[in-house]
Amino acid sequence: MAEIVRMPKMSDTMTEGVMAKWHKKVGDKVKSGDVMAEVETDKATMDLESYWDGTVLYIGVEEGKAVPVDAVIAVIGKEGEDYKAALDAETGSTPAKEDKTADKPADEAAPAPAAAGLTDADIEKMGVTVVRMPLLSDTMTEGVIAEWHKKVGDKVKDDDILADVETDKATMEVMGYAEGTLLHIGVEKGQAAKVNGIIAIVGPEGTDISGILSQGDAPAKPAADQKSDAPVAEKTAAPSTESSSEKEEVSADGSRVKASPLAKRIAKEKGIDLKQVSGSADGGRIIKKDIENFKPAEKAAPASASAAPAEKAAAPLPVYVGEEKFTEKPVTQMRKVIAKRLSESLFTAPHFYLTMSIDMDGAIAARTKMNEFAPVKISFNDLVLKAVAIALKQHPNVNSSWLGDKIRYNEHVNIGVAVAVEDGLLVPVVRFADGKSLSRISAEVKDFAQRAKAKKLQPADWEGSTFTISNLGMFGIDEFTAIINPPDACILAVGGISQVPVVKNGAVVPGNVMKVTLSCDHRVVDGATGSAFLQTLKALLEEPVRLLI
């Protein structure tokens, strides 16, 4: 019988996996224990083993594609076996889906022709212009009609202002860029319309616009042979924030320069004089493409010296023409999980922060002496980790977790250590840290860091923390706040050691100070509890001999 292979859950935070590489293909023989593929999870790339003997009959996921946990990725069975029945039983057969649509009444099988039949070309042939709510700012989702300057039946010219629109940042003017009669107003004064929603229609008087209105706010279908030289978006592009005098550019012969608001805005940003630009749209109107293709070298030569004013003119400021660029990359599995878990933590757990300065003179001297005898080099981070572990034993309320209807007070101390890797952040766990020597802690942390960067960590390495430490001191950071790593109740953000003046015995002397910030889940840890923990941590690091008692 054919066996279905599903995407396994390889870690406690995994919701989907990316098929990094297939080691088998359809028709290959497999045995139980053979590695079929490599799967990239949110934290590592791991081997996917077969649990059956047989032949690979089906592969349902291409390399590089992501699929959710428990999704069907392959089928294994006897060579030549019909696996489709088993596969259909898991995924649902296509005919069944087709029957559902076939059983629908005729009036529900497809949308009305009037609602989906009009294309941009059809609307253009009608001589109609659909005015939509433009995107007037990067954060705008809707606009409120503050005032209509025209009413249904009024004649409209291409440079007439139809309405004032109130956005989230300013009140701006909307121009129709069309000539004809105002046939329809879709939003009353004081009401809001979503971006790209129909707010007005301009066209020949008496035109039947019911077909356009039946489509709602959905844009018309583009015609198959439509040219891309003058996009429809130019008709409804966001108007610029220029003053009315700037909008009415006048050429040398006294005629008005016609330009889309988007073209005007780009021209203003680039310092381009619209009078020097030739428009390629209907009626010589200047659009975005004309501004982008305009070269300053094409500007007319300056007037002769005899026409210059008597006084020497100030030297013109140089114009810098910039170009907006960006690169987009797919979000990695690791980054998806980091975003999801930390967003849930920050917006679910009520964070508060406690910062304390610690005199590290004693720790510096102790570390120097320890490294003369230690089998591995002990870092300041190792000292902090050991001190945190001992402090947690004295303050079990900090070594806890919020579980909704109860609080778990952990009697063991497992400390997660945040490690930066290329794609994000991993948090391997030093287990039972309170009972380990500094040399043992140092060796484990170094091993974790190497395997994390090589993506060789296993789920057991990053699960089960009761407290987390994030250290950015090596990057020159003085202090920062960190987001709690669920299900922990606290995380300690460790800054660098700074040489600063300090007061000792009434005198100002050079000192070495390190700032630490404890982020606390207020559902579990109160201010006094967190403060007591930091006081113990401070005492341990300022007198490191206490770490050995």
Coordinates of C-alpha atoms in Angstrom, one line a residue:
M1 CA 0.0 0.0 0.0
A2 CA 1.3 3.5 -0.9
E3 CA 2.6 5.5 2.1
I4 CA 2.1 9.3 2.3
V5 CA 5.2 11.3 3.3
R6 CA 4.3 14.6 5.1
M7 CA 6.3 17.6 6.1
P8 CA 7.4 16.8 9.7
K9 CA 7.4 19.3 12.5
M10 CA 11.2 19.5 13.2
S11 CA 11.1 22.1 16.0
D12 CA 8.6 23.6 18.5
T13 CA 8.4 26.8 16.5
M14 CA 8.2 25.3 13.0
T15 CA 5.0 26.0 11.0
E16 CA 6.4 25.3 7.5
G17 CA 9.5 24.1 5.8
V18 CA 11.4 24.9 2.6
M19 CA 12.5 21.9 0.5
A20 CA 16.2 22.8 0.2
K21 CA 17.3 19.7 -1.8
W22 CA 15.9 16.4 -2.9
H23 CA 18.3 13.4 -2.6
K24 CA 15.8 11.1 -4.3
K25 CA 13.7 11.4 -7.5
V26 CA 10.6 9.7 -8.8
G27 CA 11.4 6.0 -9.6
D28 CA 14.3 5.8 -7.1
K29 CA 14.4 2.9 -4.6
V30 CA 14.5 3.9 -0.9
K31 CA 15.0 2.0 2.3
S32 CA 14.0 2.9 5.8
G33 CA 16.6 5.3 7.2
D34 CA 17.6 6.7 3.8
V35 CA 17.9 10.5 3.6
M36 CA 15.2 11.6 1.1
A37 CA 15.7 15.4 1.3
E38 CA 17.1 18.4 3.2
V39 CA 14.5 20.6 4.8
E40 CA 15.3 24.2 5.8
T41 CA 13.4 25.1 9.0
D42 CA 13.3 28.4 10.8
K43 CA 16.5 27.5 12.7
A44 CA 18.5 24.9 10.7
T45 CA 18.7 22.8 7.6
M46 CA 17.9 19.2 8.6
D47 CA 17.7 15.8 7.0
L48 CA 14.4 14.2 6.1
E49 CA 14.6 10.4 6.4
S50 CA 12.3 7.7 5.0
Y51 CA 10.5 5.4 7.4
W52 CA 9.5 2.9 4.6
D53 CA 11.0 0.7 2.0
G54 CA 9.8 1.0 -1.6
T55 CA 10.0 3.3 -4.6
V56 CA 9.4 7.0 -4.8
L57 CA 6.1 7.2 -6.7
Y58 CA 5.4 10.9 -6.4
I59 CA 7.1 14.2 -5.3
G60 CA 4.8 17.1 -4.6
V61 CA 7.1 19.9 -3.7
E62 CA 9.8 21.4 -5.9
E63 CA 13.2 22.5 -4.5
G64 CA 13.1 26.0 -3.0
K65 CA 9.3 25.8 -2.3
A66 CA 7.8 26.2 1.2
V67 CA 5.0 24.0 2.5
P68 CA 3.2 23.9 5.8
V69 CA 3.8 21.2 8.5
D70 CA 1.8 18.0 7.7
A71 CA 1.4 18.9 4.0
V72 CA 1.9 15.9 1.6
I73 CA 5.4 16.1 0.0
A74 CA 5.9 12.6 -1.4
V75 CA 4.4 9.1 -1.9
I76 CA 6.3 5.9 -1.4
G77 CA 5.0 2.5 -2.5
K78 CA 5.6 -0.5 -4.7
E79 CA 6.9 0.1 -8.2
G80 CA 4.0 0.6 -10.7
E81 CA 1.5 0.9 -7.9
D82 CA -1.5 3.2 -8.4
Y83 CA -1.0 5.8 -5.7
K84 CA -3.5 8.4 -7.0
A85 CA -6.4 7.1 -5.0
A86 CA -4.4 7.4 -1.7
L87 CA -3.2 10.9 -2.8
D88 CA -6.7 12.0 -3.7
A89 CA -8.0 10.8 -0.3
E90 CA -5.4 13.1 1.4
T91 CA -5.5 16.2 -0.8
G92 CA -9.1 16.0 -2.3
S93 CA -9.7 15.1 -5.9
T94 CA -10.0 17.7 -8.6
P95 CA -13.3 16.4 -10.1
A96 CA -15.0 16.9 -6.7
K97 CA -14.0 20.6 -6.8
E98 CA -15.3 20.9 -10.4
D99 CA -18.6 19.3 -9.5
K100 CA -19.2 22.0 -6.8
T101 CA -19.1 24.7 -9.4
A102 CA -21.1 22.7 -11.9
D103 CA -23.9 22.2 -9.4
K104 CA -24.3 25.9 -8.9
P105 CA -27.3 27.6 -10.5
A106 CA -26.7 29.3 -13.8
D107 CA -27.1 32.7 -12.3
E108 CA -24.4 32.0 -9.7
A109 CA -21.9 30.2 -12.0
A110 CA -20.3 33.4 -13.3
P111 CA -20.5 37.1 -12.6
A112 CA -22.8 39.2 -14.7
P113 CA -21.2 40.2 -18.0
A114 CA -21.8 43.9 -17.2
A115 CA -19.8 43.6 -14.1
A116 CA -16.7 42.0 -15.7
G117 CA -17.0 42.8 -19.4
L118 CA -15.7 46.4 -19.5
T119 CA -12.0 46.9 -20.2
D120 CA -9.9 50.1 -20.2
A121 CA -10.3 50.2 -23.9
D122 CA -14.1 50.0 -23.7
I123 CA -14.2 52.9 -21.2
E124 CA -11.8 54.9 -23.4
K125 CA -14.0 54.4 -26.4
M126 CA -17.0 55.7 -24.4
G127 CA -15.0 58.9 -23.8
V128 CA -15.4 58.4 -20.1
T129 CA -12.8 59.0 -17.4
V130 CA -13.1 57.3 -14.0
V131 CA -11.7 59.4 -11.2
R132 CA -10.5 57.3 -8.3
M133 CA -9.3 58.2 -4.8
P134 CA -5.5 58.7 -5.3
L135 CA -2.8 57.6 -3.0
L136 CA -1.7 61.0 -1.6
S137 CA 0.7 59.8 1.1
D138 CA 2.7 56.6 1.8
T139 CA 0.5 55.9 4.9
M140 CA -2.9 56.8 3.4
T141 CA -5.5 54.0 3.2
E142 CA -8.6 56.2 2.6
G143 CA -9.5 59.9 2.1
V144 CA -12.4 62.1 3.2
I145 CA -14.1 64.4 0.7
A146 CA -13.7 67.8 2.4
E147 CA -15.4 69.8 -0.3
W148 CA -16.8 69.2 -3.8
H149 CA -16.1 72.1 -6.3
K150 CA -18.3 70.6 -8.9
K151 CA -21.8 68.9 -8.9
V152 CA -23.3 66.4 -11.2
G153 CA -24.2 68.0 -14.5
D154 CA -21.4 70.6 -14.4
K155 CA -19.0 71.0 -17.2
V156 CA -15.4 70.0 -16.4
K157 CA -12.1 71.0 -18.0
D158 CA -9.0 68.9 -17.8
D159 CA -7.3 71.3 -15.3
D160 CA -10.4 71.9 -13.1
I161 CA -10.2 71.0 -9.4
L162 CA -13.0 68.6 -8.7
A163 CA -12.7 68.3 -4.9
D164 CA -10.6 68.8 -1.8
V165 CA -9.5 65.5 -0.1
E166 CA -8.5 65.3 3.5
T167 CA -5.8 62.6 4.1
D168 CA -4.1 61.5 7.2
K169 CA -1.5 64.3 6.8
A170 CA -3.0 67.2 4.8
T171 CA -6.0 68.5 2.8
M172 CA -5.1 68.3 -0.9
E173 CA -6.8 69.0 -4.3
V174 CA -7.9 66.3 -6.7
M175 CA -8.1 67.1 -10.4
G176 CA -10.0 65.1 -12.9
Y177 CA -7.7 65.6 -16.0
A178 CA -10.7 65.1 -18.2
E179 CA -13.1 67.2 -20.3
G180 CA -16.8 66.7 -20.4
T181 CA -19.7 66.6 -17.9
L182 CA -19.6 65.4 -14.3
L183 CA -21.8 62.3 -14.7
H184 CA -21.5 60.8 -11.2
I185 CA -20.3 61.5 -7.7
G186 CA -19.6 58.4 -5.7
V187 CA -18.8 59.9 -2.3
E188 CA -20.7 62.6 -0.6
K189 CA -19.0 65.5 1.2
G190 CA -17.7 64.4 4.6
Q191 CA -17.6 60.7 3.7
A192 CA -14.5 58.6 3.3
A193 CA -13.4 56.5 0.3
K194 CA -10.8 53.8 0.1
V195 CA -7.7 54.4 -2.0
N196 CA -8.5 53.5 -5.6
G197 CA -12.3 53.7 -4.9
I198 CA -14.4 55.5 -7.5
I199 CA -15.2 59.1 -6.4
A200 CA -16.4 60.6 -9.7
I201 CA -17.0 59.8 -13.4
V202 CA -16.5 62.4 -16.2
G203 CA -17.7 61.9 -19.8
P204 CA -20.0 63.0 -22.6
E205 CA -23.4 64.2 -21.3
G206 CA -26.0 61.5 -21.3
T207 CA -23.5 58.6 -21.3
D208 CA -24.8 55.3 -19.7
I209 CA -22.3 54.6 -16.9
S210 CA -24.3 51.7 -15.3
G211 CA -21.8 49.2 -16.6
I212 CA -18.9 51.0 -14.9
L213 CA -20.8 51.4 -11.6
S214 CA -21.7 47.7 -11.6
Q215 CA -18.0 46.8 -11.4
G216 CA -17.7 48.7 -8.1
D217 CA -14.3 49.9 -7.1
A218 CA -12.5 47.1 -9.0
P219 CA -10.3 48.6 -11.8
A220 CA -11.4 47.8 -15.3
K221 CA -9.6 44.9 -17.1
P222 CA -6.7 46.0 -19.2
A223 CA -7.2 45.5 -22.9
A224 CA -5.1 42.7 -24.5
D225 CA -3.5 45.1 -27.0
Q226 CA -3.3 48.1 -24.7
K227 CA 0.0 50.0 -25.0
S228 CA 2.0 50.7 -21.9
D229 CA 3.2 54.2 -23.1
A230 CA 0.6 56.1 -21.0
P231 CA -0.7 54.0 -18.1
V232 CA -4.2 54.6 -16.9
A233 CA -2.8 55.3 -13.5
E234 CA -1.7 58.7 -14.8
K235 CA -5.3 59.8 -15.0
T236 CA -5.8 59.1 -11.3
A237 CA -2.3 59.6 -10.0
A238 CA -1.7 61.4 -6.7
P239 CA -1.8 65.2 -7.1
S240 CA 1.3 67.0 -5.9
T241 CA 1.5 69.2 -2.8
E242 CA 2.4 72.2 -4.9
S243 CA 0.6 75.5 -4.6
S244 CA -2.1 76.5 -7.1
S245 CA 0.3 78.9 -8.7
E246 CA 2.7 76.0 -9.3
K247 CA 0.1 73.8 -10.8
E248 CA -0.8 76.3 -13.5
E249 CA 2.5 76.3 -15.3
V250 CA 2.5 78.7 -18.2
S251 CA 4.7 78.3 -21.3
A252 CA 6.5 81.1 -23.2
D253 CA 3.5 81.7 -25.5
G254 CA 1.1 82.1 -22.6
S255 CA -0.5 78.7 -22.9
R256 CA -0.9 76.4 -19.9
V257 CA 1.5 73.5 -19.5
K258 CA -0.5 70.3 -19.0
A259 CA 1.1 67.7 -16.7
S260 CA -0.1 65.0 -14.4
P261 CA 0.2 65.6 -10.7
L262 CA 2.7 62.7 -10.5
A263 CA 4.8 64.2 -13.2
K264 CA 4.7 67.6 -11.5
R265 CA 5.8 66.1 -8.2
I266 CA 8.7 64.2 -9.8
A267 CA 9.8 67.3 -11.8
K268 CA 9.8 69.4 -8.6
E269 CA 11.9 66.8 -6.7
K270 CA 14.4 66.6 -9.6
G271 CA 14.5 70.4 -10.2
I272 CA 13.2 70.0 -13.8
D273 CA 11.4 73.0 -15.5
L274 CA 8.2 71.6 -17.0
K275 CA 8.3 74.3 -19.7
Q276 CA 11.3 72.5 -21.1
V277 CA 9.6 69.1 -21.3
S278 CA 7.7 67.7 -24.2
G279 CA 4.5 65.8 -23.3
S280 CA 3.8 62.5 -25.0
A281 CA 0.2 62.0 -23.8
D282 CA -3.0 63.2 -25.5
G283 CA -3.0 67.0 -26.1
G284 CA 0.7 67.2 -25.2
R285 CA 0.2 66.4 -21.6
I286 CA 3.3 65.6 -19.6
I287 CA 3.3 62.3 -17.8
K288 CA 5.8 60.4 -15.6
K289 CA 7.6 58.8 -18.5
D290 CA 8.4 62.2 -20.0
I291 CA 10.0 63.5 -16.8
E292 CA 12.0 60.3 -16.3
N293 CA 13.3 60.4 -20.0
F294 CA 14.1 64.2 -19.8
K295 CA 17.7 65.1 -20.0
P296 CA 18.9 68.4 -18.5
A297 CA 21.3 68.8 -21.5
E298 CA 18.3 69.3 -23.7
K299 CA 17.4 72.6 -22.0
A300 CA 17.4 75.7 -24.2
A301 CA 20.6 77.8 -24.2
P302 CA 20.5 80.8 -21.8
A303 CA 19.8 84.2 -23.1
S304 CA 22.6 86.3 -24.5
A305 CA 24.9 88.3 -22.3
S306 CA 23.3 91.6 -23.6
A307 CA 20.0 90.6 -22.1
A308 CA 21.5 89.9 -18.7
P309 CA 20.6 92.3 -15.9
A310 CA 23.1 95.0 -15.0
E311 CA 23.9 93.4 -11.6
K312 CA 25.8 90.2 -11.6
A313 CA 23.4 87.3 -11.0
A314 CA 24.1 84.8 -8.2
A315 CA 25.6 81.5 -9.4
P316 CA 22.8 78.9 -9.7
L317 CA 22.8 76.0 -7.3
P318 CA 23.8 72.7 -8.8
V319 CA 20.9 70.3 -9.5
Y320 CA 21.3 66.7 -8.3
V321 CA 19.1 64.3 -10.1
G322 CA 18.7 61.2 -8.0
E323 CA 17.2 57.8 -8.8
E324 CA 15.1 55.7 -6.4
K325 CA 16.2 52.1 -6.2
F326 CA 15.5 49.1 -4.0
T327 CA 15.9 45.4 -3.8
E328 CA 13.4 42.9 -2.5
K329 CA 14.2 39.4 -1.2
P330 CA 11.9 36.7 0.0
V331 CA 11.6 36.4 3.7
T332 CA 13.5 33.4 5.0
Q333 CA 11.9 30.8 7.3
M334 CA 14.1 32.0 10.2
R335 CA 13.1 35.6 9.7
K336 CA 9.4 34.7 9.5
V337 CA 9.5 32.9 12.8
I338 CA 11.5 35.7 14.5
A339 CA 8.9 38.2 13.3
K340 CA 6.0 36.1 14.4
R341 CA 7.3 35.1 17.9
L342 CA 8.8 38.5 18.9
S343 CA 5.7 40.4 17.6
E344 CA 3.5 38.1 19.8
S345 CA 5.9 38.6 22.7
L346 CA 6.1 42.4 22.5
F347 CA 2.4 43.0 21.9
T348 CA 1.1 40.3 24.3
A349 CA 3.5 40.4 27.3
P350 CA 3.5 43.8 29.1
H351 CA 7.2 44.6 29.0
F352 CA 9.0 46.9 31.5
Y353 CA 12.7 47.6 31.7
L354 CA 15.2 48.0 34.6
T355 CA 18.7 49.3 33.9
M356 CA 21.7 49.0 36.3
S357 CA 25.4 50.0 36.1
I358 CA 27.9 47.5 37.3
D359 CA 31.5 48.2 38.3
M360 CA 33.6 45.7 36.3
D361 CA 37.0 46.4 37.8
G362 CA 36.9 43.3 39.9
A363 CA 35.6 41.2 37.0
I364 CA 38.4 42.4 34.7
A365 CA 41.1 41.5 37.3
A366 CA 39.5 38.1 38.1
R367 CA 39.1 37.2 34.4
T368 CA 42.8 38.0 33.7
K369 CA 43.8 35.7 36.6
M370 CA 41.4 32.9 35.6
N371 CA 42.7 32.9 32.0
E372 CA 46.2 32.1 33.3
F373 CA 44.9 28.7 34.4
A374 CA 41.7 28.0 32.4
P375 CA 41.8 25.3 29.7
V376 CA 39.7 27.6 27.5
K377 CA 39.6 31.4 27.3
I378 CA 36.9 32.7 29.6
S379 CA 35.0 35.8 28.2
F380 CA 33.1 38.5 30.1
N381 CA 29.9 36.9 28.6
D382 CA 30.8 33.7 30.4
L383 CA 31.2 35.5 33.7
V384 CA 27.8 37.2 33.1
L385 CA 26.1 33.9 32.3
K386 CA 27.5 32.2 35.4
A387 CA 26.5 35.1 37.6
V388 CA 23.0 35.1 36.1
A389 CA 22.6 31.4 36.8
I390 CA 23.5 31.8 40.4
A391 CA 21.2 34.9 40.8
L392 CA 18.3 32.9 39.3
K393 CA 18.6 30.2 41.9
Q394 CA 18.2 33.0 44.6
H395 CA 15.3 34.6 42.7
P396 CA 13.1 31.8 41.3
N397 CA 10.3 34.3 40.4
V398 CA 12.5 35.7 37.6
N399 CA 13.2 32.1 36.4
S400 CA 9.6 31.6 35.5
S401 CA 7.1 31.4 32.7
W402 CA 3.5 32.7 32.1
L403 CA 1.2 29.9 31.0
G404 CA -2.1 31.7 30.9
D405 CA -4.0 30.2 33.8
K406 CA -0.9 29.4 35.9
I407 CA 2.8 30.5 36.4
R408 CA 5.6 28.0 36.1
Y409 CA 8.5 28.5 38.6
N410 CA 11.4 26.6 37.2
E411 CA 13.7 25.0 39.7
H412 CA 16.3 24.2 37.0
V413 CA 18.4 27.0 35.3
N414 CA 18.6 26.7 31.5
I415 CA 20.0 29.9 30.0
G416 CA 19.5 30.8 26.3
V417 CA 22.4 32.7 24.7
A418 CA 21.4 34.8 21.7
V419 CA 23.8 34.2 18.7
A420 CA 23.7 36.4 15.6
V421 CA 23.8 34.4 12.3
E422 CA 23.5 35.5 8.7
D423 CA 19.7 35.1 8.5
G424 CA 18.8 36.4 11.9
L425 CA 19.1 35.1 15.5
L426 CA 19.4 31.7 17.2
V427 CA 19.2 31.1 20.9
P428 CA 21.0 27.8 21.9
V429 CA 20.6 26.8 25.6
V430 CA 23.2 26.2 28.2
R431 CA 21.5 23.7 30.4
F432 CA 21.9 23.5 34.2
A433 CA 24.2 26.5 34.0
D434 CA 24.3 27.0 37.8
G435 CA 26.1 23.8 38.3
K436 CA 28.7 24.2 35.5
S437 CA 32.2 25.6 35.8
L438 CA 33.2 28.8 33.9
S439 CA 35.4 26.7 31.6
R440 CA 32.6 24.3 30.8
I441 CA 30.2 27.2 30.1
S442 CA 32.8 28.9 27.9
A443 CA 33.4 25.7 25.8
E444 CA 29.7 25.1 25.3
V445 CA 29.0 28.7 24.2
K446 CA 31.8 28.6 21.7
D447 CA 30.6 25.3 20.3
F448 CA 27.0 26.6 20.0
A449 CA 28.2 29.7 18.2
Q450 CA 30.2 27.7 15.6
R451 CA 27.4 25.3 15.0
A452 CA 24.8 28.0 14.8
K453 CA 26.7 29.9 12.1
A454 CA 27.1 26.6 10.2
K455 CA 23.4 25.8 10.6
K456 CA 24.3 22.6 12.4
L457 CA 22.2 23.1 15.5
Q458 CA 19.5 20.5 16.4
P459 CA 16.1 21.2 18.0
A460 CA 17.4 19.9 21.4
D461 CA 20.0 22.7 21.3
W462 CA 17.6 25.6 21.3
E463 CA 14.6 24.3 23.2
G464 CA 13.8 24.6 26.9
S465 CA 15.3 27.9 28.0
T466 CA 14.1 29.5 31.3
F467 CA 16.0 32.8 30.9
T468 CA 17.8 34.5 28.0
I469 CA 20.9 36.7 27.7
S470 CA 21.5 39.0 24.7
N471 CA 25.0 40.6 24.6
L472 CA 25.8 43.4 22.2
G473 CA 28.8 44.7 24.1
M474 CA 31.3 43.4 21.6
F475 CA 29.7 45.7 19.0
G476 CA 30.3 48.8 21.0
I477 CA 26.7 49.2 22.3
D478 CA 26.5 50.9 25.7
E479 CA 23.0 49.8 26.5
F480 CA 19.8 48.6 24.8
T481 CA 16.5 46.9 25.5
A482 CA 15.6 43.4 24.3
I483 CA 12.3 41.7 23.6
I484 CA 11.5 38.7 25.8
N485 CA 12.0 35.3 24.3
P486 CA 8.9 33.3 25.0
P487 CA 8.1 31.4 27.2
D488 CA 10.7 33.1 29.4
A489 CA 9.6 35.8 31.7
C490 CA 12.8 37.9 31.4
I491 CA 15.7 38.6 29.1
L492 CA 18.9 40.4 30.1
A493 CA 20.4 42.9 27.6
V494 CA 24.2 43.3 28.2
G495 CA 26.1 46.4 26.9
G496 CA 29.8 46.9 26.6
I497 CA 32.3 47.8 29.3
S498 CA 33.1 51.6 29.1
Q499 CA 35.9 53.4 30.7
V500 CA 34.3 56.4 32.5
P501 CA 35.0 58.6 35.5
V502 CA 33.6 57.1 38.7
V503 CA 33.5 58.3 42.3
K504 CA 35.3 56.0 44.8
N505 CA 36.1 56.9 48.4
G506 CA 35.1 60.5 47.6
A507 CA 37.5 60.9 44.7
V508 CA 36.8 60.8 40.9
V509 CA 38.9 58.0 39.4
P510 CA 38.9 56.1 36.1
G511 CA 36.5 53.1 36.2
N512 CA 35.1 50.4 34.0
V513 CA 31.3 50.3 34.0
M514 CA 28.9 47.9 32.2
K515 CA 25.2 48.6 31.9
V516 CA 22.7 45.8 31.9
T517 CA 18.9 46.1 31.2
L518 CA 16.4 43.5 32.4
S519 CA 13.2 43.2 30.3
C520 CA 10.4 41.8 32.4
D521 CA 7.0 40.3 31.7
H522 CA 4.9 42.3 34.2
R523 CA 2.4 39.5 34.4
V524 CA 5.0 37.4 36.2
V525 CA 7.7 39.7 37.5
D526 CA 7.2 43.0 39.4
G527 CA 9.5 45.9 39.7
A528 CA 10.8 45.0 43.1
T529 CA 11.4 41.4 42.1
G530 CA 13.4 42.4 39.0
S531 CA 15.4 45.0 41.0
A532 CA 16.3 42.5 43.7
F533 CA 17.6 40.1 41.0
L534 CA 19.8 42.9 39.5
Q535 CA 21.2 43.8 42.9
T536 CA 22.3 40.2 43.3
L537 CA 23.8 40.1 39.8
K538 CA 25.7 43.3 40.5
A539 CA 27.1 42.0 43.8
L540 CA 28.3 38.8 42.1
L541 CA 30.0 40.5 39.2
E542 CA 31.6 43.2 41.4
E543 CA 33.1 40.5 43.6
P544 CA 33.6 37.5 41.2
V545 CA 35.1 35.3 44.0
R546 CA 31.5 34.8 45.0
L547 CA 30.9 32.9 41.8
L548 CA 33.2 30.1 43.1
I549 CA 31.4 29.7 46.5

